[in-house]
Every structure is written in C-alpha cells, then in structure tokens.
Amino acid sequence: MRTKFIAGNWKLNPVDGQQARDLCRQLKARLAPFSKTMIAVCPPFVGLGMVNEAFRDTNIAVGAQNLYWEETGAFTGEISAPMIKSAGCTYVIIGHSERRQYFGETNETVRLRTQAALKADLLPIVCVGETLNERESGVLKEVVSEQIREGLRGFSEAEISKVVVAYEPVWAIGTGKTASPAQAQEMHQYIRELLAEVFSQSIADKMLILYGGSVKPENATDLLSQADIDGALVGGASLKADSFAGIVSSAEELI
Ligand code: 13P
C-alpha cells in the first residue's frame, strides 16, 4: 500500500516572523504523535531557514513553493534549486495554479523547474488541475493530460519515481468548494492511468497523487479514503496547527 502524505502550502502567509515561529512551535507539538504519515510544510522563501531549524529532529519535512531553473547568475529576484536544498529543504512545489494564473507558469517552465529540482536532489510536488470553465466545457481530462504529458516530458523512470503529483482543481482552491470524493477519485484514477501510459504501470502504482482544494479536517477522511488519493496539499487549513493536525490525524488513521 502507498503511504499518505500531507503537505501544507502556506502561500503568501504569514507576514510576520513571530507568527511563523508561533505556528512552527504549535505544529511541532500537535504533530508529534503522528509517526506514519509523511508530513511537509512549505513556507515562503524567507522562512525556509527558520522553519527548517524549527523542525530539525522531527519527522516534519520542509519544502519551497517555487524555484528558478538556473543555478546561479544574473537573475535578480530568483531562487535556485541548490539554494533551496542548502536551506535544508526536501521538497519544492512546482506549477501551482496560482503561479500558472498570475505569474506566467507554463507546462514547459514546469518541466524546466522539475528538471532543476531533481538535479539538486529535491523532490518536486508538481501541481495540475483544471479551471471551472475547463471542467464545465468538458475538457478537464485533456487539460490535465497536457499538463502531465508536457510538464513531465522526458524524465526517466528513476527521475519520475521521485515526483509527487498534486491534483488541484482551480475552482476548489480557497473557495470552500471541495471536489466531491467521487469527483476527486475519478481524476486521480485518470492521472494514475496516464502516468502508467506515459511511464510504466509499476511506476504509476507507486507514485503519490495528492488532492488539493479546500481540504479541511471535516472532509479529509472522505477524500483520503479514496483508492487513488494518497494525501493532500493543504492551503488555508495548514495555517492553523489544529486544523492541519486534524487532517494529518485523518491520514494516520487510514494507514
Ligand atoms: P486551499 O486549501 O486554501 O483551498 O488551497 C489549496 C491549495 O492551493 C494548496 O496548494
């Protein structure tokens, strides 16, 4: 059986360093009892050093929310994969829908970032998902298929086995509208079939596919108990230790 993985995406929060330190302290205490679930938190870049330090000697891993594909050079304002690695991170989120929507991320830049992450020995969490318009016009599978085929094009089986996929329907992000467990499962199963076709069945069977979009303690068990849902990428509910721990607790009970 695949394990469960719960990752928190803090997005552009919190503004204040003290709030971030308080959240880490609370998370450390609330998550201490859980030993089976894989757990990660992904703070903004400026918090990576502090958060890595706060979670040292725990089973809480840390990830960044983005990276640039060049390692060094004249690229003002960018952060590279080796920098993220040297800050102590294990993971990096790539191709989040907010980056696709507001910052010009494309399937090709997702591929470049994924390649850079793997080269630096970071585990990429690659996000895919359709907009409401795409779902309503019936092209959701085509959209997700293109995101996977192009974003993950050309990777070897050894490389792809390090990638985590996150299915995040854009219409469910931050809206309080969660995909129903059946809607989410249908897409997760589709993504796994696609991964089997593009790579291999044995790779697809092992890959973790997370669901993201208004995951809360109240809906976590129903979502996480679906056959192809291996965990969650949590936004809003990852900013409160109680709600994040509630989701981890649901995962823990299903392992
Ligand atoms: P919410 O959980 O706030 O809907 O955000 C989901 C998300 O985008 C995680 O990456």
Coordinates of C-alpha atoms and ligand atoms in Angstrom, one line a residue:
M1 CA 0.0 0.0 0.0
R2 CA 1.1 3.5 -0.7
T3 CA 1.7 5.7 2.3
K4 CA -0.1 9.0 3.0
F5 CA 1.5 12.4 2.5
I6 CA 0.1 15.7 3.9
A7 CA 1.8 18.9 2.8
G8 CA 0.9 22.4 3.9
N9 CA 1.3 25.2 1.4
W10 CA 1.5 28.4 3.4
K11 CA 1.3 30.5 0.2
L12 CA 2.0 34.2 1.0
N13 CA 1.4 33.8 4.8
P14 CA 2.1 34.8 7.5
V15 CA 3.6 38.2 7.1
D16 CA 5.2 38.3 10.5
G17 CA 8.2 36.3 11.5
Q18 CA 6.9 35.9 15.0
Q19 CA 3.6 34.4 13.7
A20 CA 5.6 31.9 11.7
R21 CA 7.7 30.9 14.7
D22 CA 4.5 30.5 16.8
L23 CA 2.9 28.4 14.1
C24 CA 6.0 26.2 13.9
R25 CA 6.0 25.7 17.7
Q26 CA 2.3 24.8 17.7
L27 CA 2.7 22.4 14.7
K28 CA 5.7 20.7 16.3
A29 CA 3.6 20.0 19.5
R30 CA 0.4 19.0 17.7
L31 CA 2.1 16.8 15.0
A32 CA 4.5 15.0 17.4
P33 CA 2.1 12.0 18.0
F34 CA 1.9 11.1 14.3
S35 CA 4.7 8.9 13.0
K36 CA 3.2 7.0 10.0
T37 CA 2.1 9.9 7.8
M38 CA 4.7 11.8 5.7
I39 CA 4.3 15.5 6.6
A40 CA 5.7 18.6 5.0
V41 CA 5.2 22.3 5.3
C42 CA 6.1 24.8 2.6
P43 CA 6.6 28.4 3.9
P44 CA 7.6 31.4 1.8
F45 CA 11.3 31.6 0.8
V46 CA 12.3 34.0 3.6
G47 CA 11.0 31.5 6.2
L48 CA 12.8 28.4 4.9
G49 CA 15.9 28.7 7.1
M50 CA 13.9 29.3 10.3
V51 CA 11.3 26.6 9.6
N52 CA 14.0 24.1 8.7
E53 CA 15.6 24.9 12.0
A54 CA 12.3 24.7 13.9
F55 CA 11.6 21.2 12.6
R56 CA 15.1 19.8 12.9
D57 CA 14.9 16.4 14.6
T58 CA 11.2 15.9 13.8
N59 CA 9.5 14.0 11.0
I60 CA 8.2 17.2 9.5
A61 CA 9.9 18.0 6.2
V62 CA 10.1 21.4 4.6
G63 CA 9.5 22.5 1.0
A64 CA 9.7 25.7 -1.0
Q65 CA 6.8 26.9 -3.1
N66 CA 8.7 27.6 -6.3
L67 CA 12.2 27.7 -7.8
Y68 CA 14.1 29.1 -10.8
W69 CA 15.7 26.5 -13.1
E70 CA 19.1 28.2 -13.5
E71 CA 21.5 27.5 -10.6
T72 CA 23.3 30.9 -10.3
G73 CA 23.8 34.0 -12.3
A74 CA 22.3 37.3 -13.2
F75 CA 18.6 36.5 -12.5
T76 CA 17.7 39.2 -10.0
G77 CA 15.0 38.1 -7.5
E78 CA 15.1 34.4 -8.3
I79 CA 15.9 31.4 -6.0
S80 CA 17.5 28.3 -7.4
A81 CA 17.2 24.6 -6.5
P82 CA 20.7 24.3 -4.9
M83 CA 19.8 27.3 -2.7
I84 CA 16.6 25.6 -1.6
K85 CA 18.5 22.4 -1.0
S86 CA 21.2 24.1 1.0
A87 CA 18.5 25.8 3.2
G88 CA 17.6 22.2 4.3
C89 CA 14.5 21.5 2.2
T90 CA 13.4 18.2 0.9
Y91 CA 10.5 19.3 -1.4
V92 CA 9.5 22.0 -3.8
I93 CA 6.1 22.8 -5.1
I94 CA 6.1 23.4 -8.9
G95 CA 3.4 24.7 -11.2
H96 CA 0.8 25.7 -8.6
S97 CA -2.3 27.1 -10.4
E98 CA -1.6 30.5 -8.7
R99 CA 1.7 30.6 -10.5
R100 CA 0.1 29.5 -13.7
Q101 CA -2.6 32.1 -13.3
Y102 CA -0.7 35.1 -12.1
F103 CA 3.0 34.5 -12.9
G104 CA 3.0 33.1 -16.4
E105 CA 3.9 29.5 -15.5
T106 CA 3.5 27.1 -18.5
N107 CA 3.9 23.4 -18.9
E108 CA 7.3 24.0 -20.4
T109 CA 8.5 26.1 -17.4
V110 CA 7.1 23.4 -15.1
R111 CA 9.3 20.8 -16.9
L112 CA 12.4 23.0 -16.6
R113 CA 11.7 23.6 -12.9
T114 CA 11.1 19.9 -12.3
Q115 CA 14.3 19.0 -14.1
A116 CA 16.3 21.6 -11.9
A117 CA 14.7 20.3 -8.7
L118 CA 15.6 16.7 -9.5
K119 CA 19.1 17.6 -10.4
A120 CA 19.5 19.3 -7.0
D121 CA 18.1 16.2 -5.2
L122 CA 14.8 18.0 -4.3
L123 CA 11.5 16.1 -4.5
P124 CA 9.1 18.0 -6.8
I125 CA 5.4 18.3 -6.0
V126 CA 4.0 19.1 -9.4
C127 CA 0.6 20.6 -9.5
V128 CA -2.0 20.1 -12.2
G129 CA -5.7 20.9 -12.4
E130 CA -8.5 22.4 -14.5
T131 CA -10.4 25.7 -14.1
L132 CA -14.1 25.8 -13.7
N133 CA -14.6 26.8 -17.3
E134 CA -12.5 23.9 -18.5
R135 CA -14.5 21.5 -16.3
E136 CA -17.8 22.9 -17.5
S137 CA -16.8 22.7 -21.1
G138 CA -15.8 19.1 -20.7
V139 CA -12.1 19.4 -21.5
L140 CA -10.8 18.8 -18.0
K141 CA -9.1 15.5 -18.8
E142 CA -7.5 17.0 -21.9
V143 CA -6.1 19.9 -19.9
V144 CA -4.7 17.7 -17.1
S145 CA -3.3 15.2 -19.7
E146 CA -1.5 18.0 -21.4
Q147 CA -0.1 19.3 -18.1
I148 CA 1.2 15.9 -17.2
R149 CA 2.5 14.9 -20.7
E150 CA 4.3 18.2 -21.3
G151 CA 5.2 19.1 -17.7
L152 CA 6.8 15.7 -17.1
R153 CA 8.1 15.1 -20.6
G154 CA 11.4 13.3 -21.0
F155 CA 12.0 12.1 -17.4
S156 CA 13.4 8.7 -16.8
E157 CA 11.6 6.1 -14.6
A158 CA 14.2 6.8 -11.8
E159 CA 13.5 10.5 -12.0
I160 CA 9.7 10.3 -12.2
S161 CA 9.6 8.0 -9.2
K162 CA 10.7 11.0 -7.1
V163 CA 7.9 13.2 -8.3
V164 CA 4.7 13.7 -6.3
V165 CA 1.7 14.9 -8.4
A166 CA -0.9 17.2 -6.8
Y167 CA -4.3 17.4 -8.4
E168 CA -5.8 20.8 -7.5
P169 CA -9.0 21.7 -9.4
V170 CA -8.6 25.5 -9.6
W171 CA -12.3 26.1 -8.8
A172 CA -11.8 24.3 -5.4
I173 CA -8.8 26.3 -4.3
G174 CA -9.6 28.8 -1.5
T175 CA -13.3 28.8 -2.4
G176 CA -14.6 26.4 0.3
K177 CA -15.9 24.3 -2.7
T178 CA -14.2 20.9 -2.4
A179 CA -14.4 18.4 -5.2
S180 CA -16.6 15.5 -4.0
P181 CA -14.6 12.4 -3.1
A182 CA -16.0 10.7 -6.2
Q183 CA -15.0 13.7 -8.5
A184 CA -11.5 13.7 -7.0
Q185 CA -11.1 9.9 -7.2
E186 CA -12.2 9.9 -10.9
M187 CA -9.4 12.4 -11.7
H188 CA -6.8 10.7 -9.5
Q189 CA -7.5 7.4 -11.2
Y190 CA -7.3 9.1 -14.6
I191 CA -3.9 10.7 -13.6
R192 CA -2.6 7.3 -12.5
E193 CA -3.7 5.7 -15.8
L194 CA -2.0 8.5 -17.7
L195 CA 1.2 8.0 -15.6
A196 CA 1.1 4.3 -16.4
E197 CA 0.7 5.0 -20.1
V198 CA 3.5 7.6 -20.2
F199 CA 5.9 5.9 -17.9
S200 CA 5.0 2.4 -16.6
Q201 CA 2.3 0.7 -14.6
S202 CA 4.8 -0.1 -11.8
I203 CA 5.9 3.5 -11.5
A204 CA 2.3 4.7 -11.6
D205 CA 1.3 2.3 -8.9
K206 CA 4.0 3.7 -6.6
M207 CA 3.6 7.4 -7.3
L208 CA 1.9 9.6 -4.7
I209 CA -1.0 11.7 -6.0
L210 CA -2.2 14.4 -3.6
Y211 CA -5.6 16.2 -3.7
G212 CA -5.7 20.0 -3.1
G213 CA -8.6 22.4 -2.8
S214 CA -10.4 23.3 0.4
V215 CA -9.2 20.3 2.3
K216 CA -10.2 20.6 6.0
P217 CA -10.4 18.2 9.0
E218 CA -14.2 17.8 8.2
N219 CA -13.7 16.4 4.7
A220 CA -10.2 14.8 5.0
T221 CA -11.3 11.3 5.8
D222 CA -13.8 11.1 2.9
L223 CA -11.2 12.3 0.5
L224 CA -8.2 10.4 1.8
S225 CA -10.0 7.1 1.9
Q226 CA -10.4 7.1 -1.9
A227 CA -8.3 4.5 -3.6
D228 CA -6.1 6.8 -5.6
I229 CA -5.9 9.8 -3.2
D230 CA -2.6 9.4 -1.4
G231 CA -2.6 12.6 0.6
A232 CA -3.4 16.3 0.5
L233 CA -1.8 19.6 -0.4
V234 CA -3.5 21.9 2.1
G235 CA -3.7 25.7 1.8
G236 CA -5.8 27.7 4.3
A237 CA -6.2 24.9 6.8
S238 CA -2.4 24.5 7.0
L239 CA -2.1 27.9 8.7
K240 CA -3.7 26.7 11.9
A241 CA -2.0 23.9 13.9
D242 CA -5.3 22.4 15.0
S243 CA -6.8 22.1 11.5
F244 CA -3.5 20.8 9.9
A245 CA -3.1 18.3 12.7
G246 CA -6.7 17.2 12.2
I247 CA -6.0 16.4 8.6
V248 CA -2.8 14.5 9.5
S249 CA -4.8 12.6 12.1
S250 CA -7.3 11.5 9.4
A251 CA -4.4 10.3 7.2
E252 CA -2.8 8.5 10.1
E253 CA -6.0 6.5 10.8
L254 CA -6.1 5.3 7.2
I255 CA -2.6 3.9 7.1
Ligands
13P1 P1 -6.9 25.8 0.0 O1 -6.7 24.5 0.8 O2 -6.8 27.0 0.7 O3 -8.1 25.6 -0.9 O4 -5.6 25.8 -1.0 C1 -5.3 24.6 -1.7 C2 -4.0 24.9 -2.4 O5 -3.9 25.6 -3.3 C3 -2.8 24.1 -1.9 O6 -1.7 24.3 -2.7

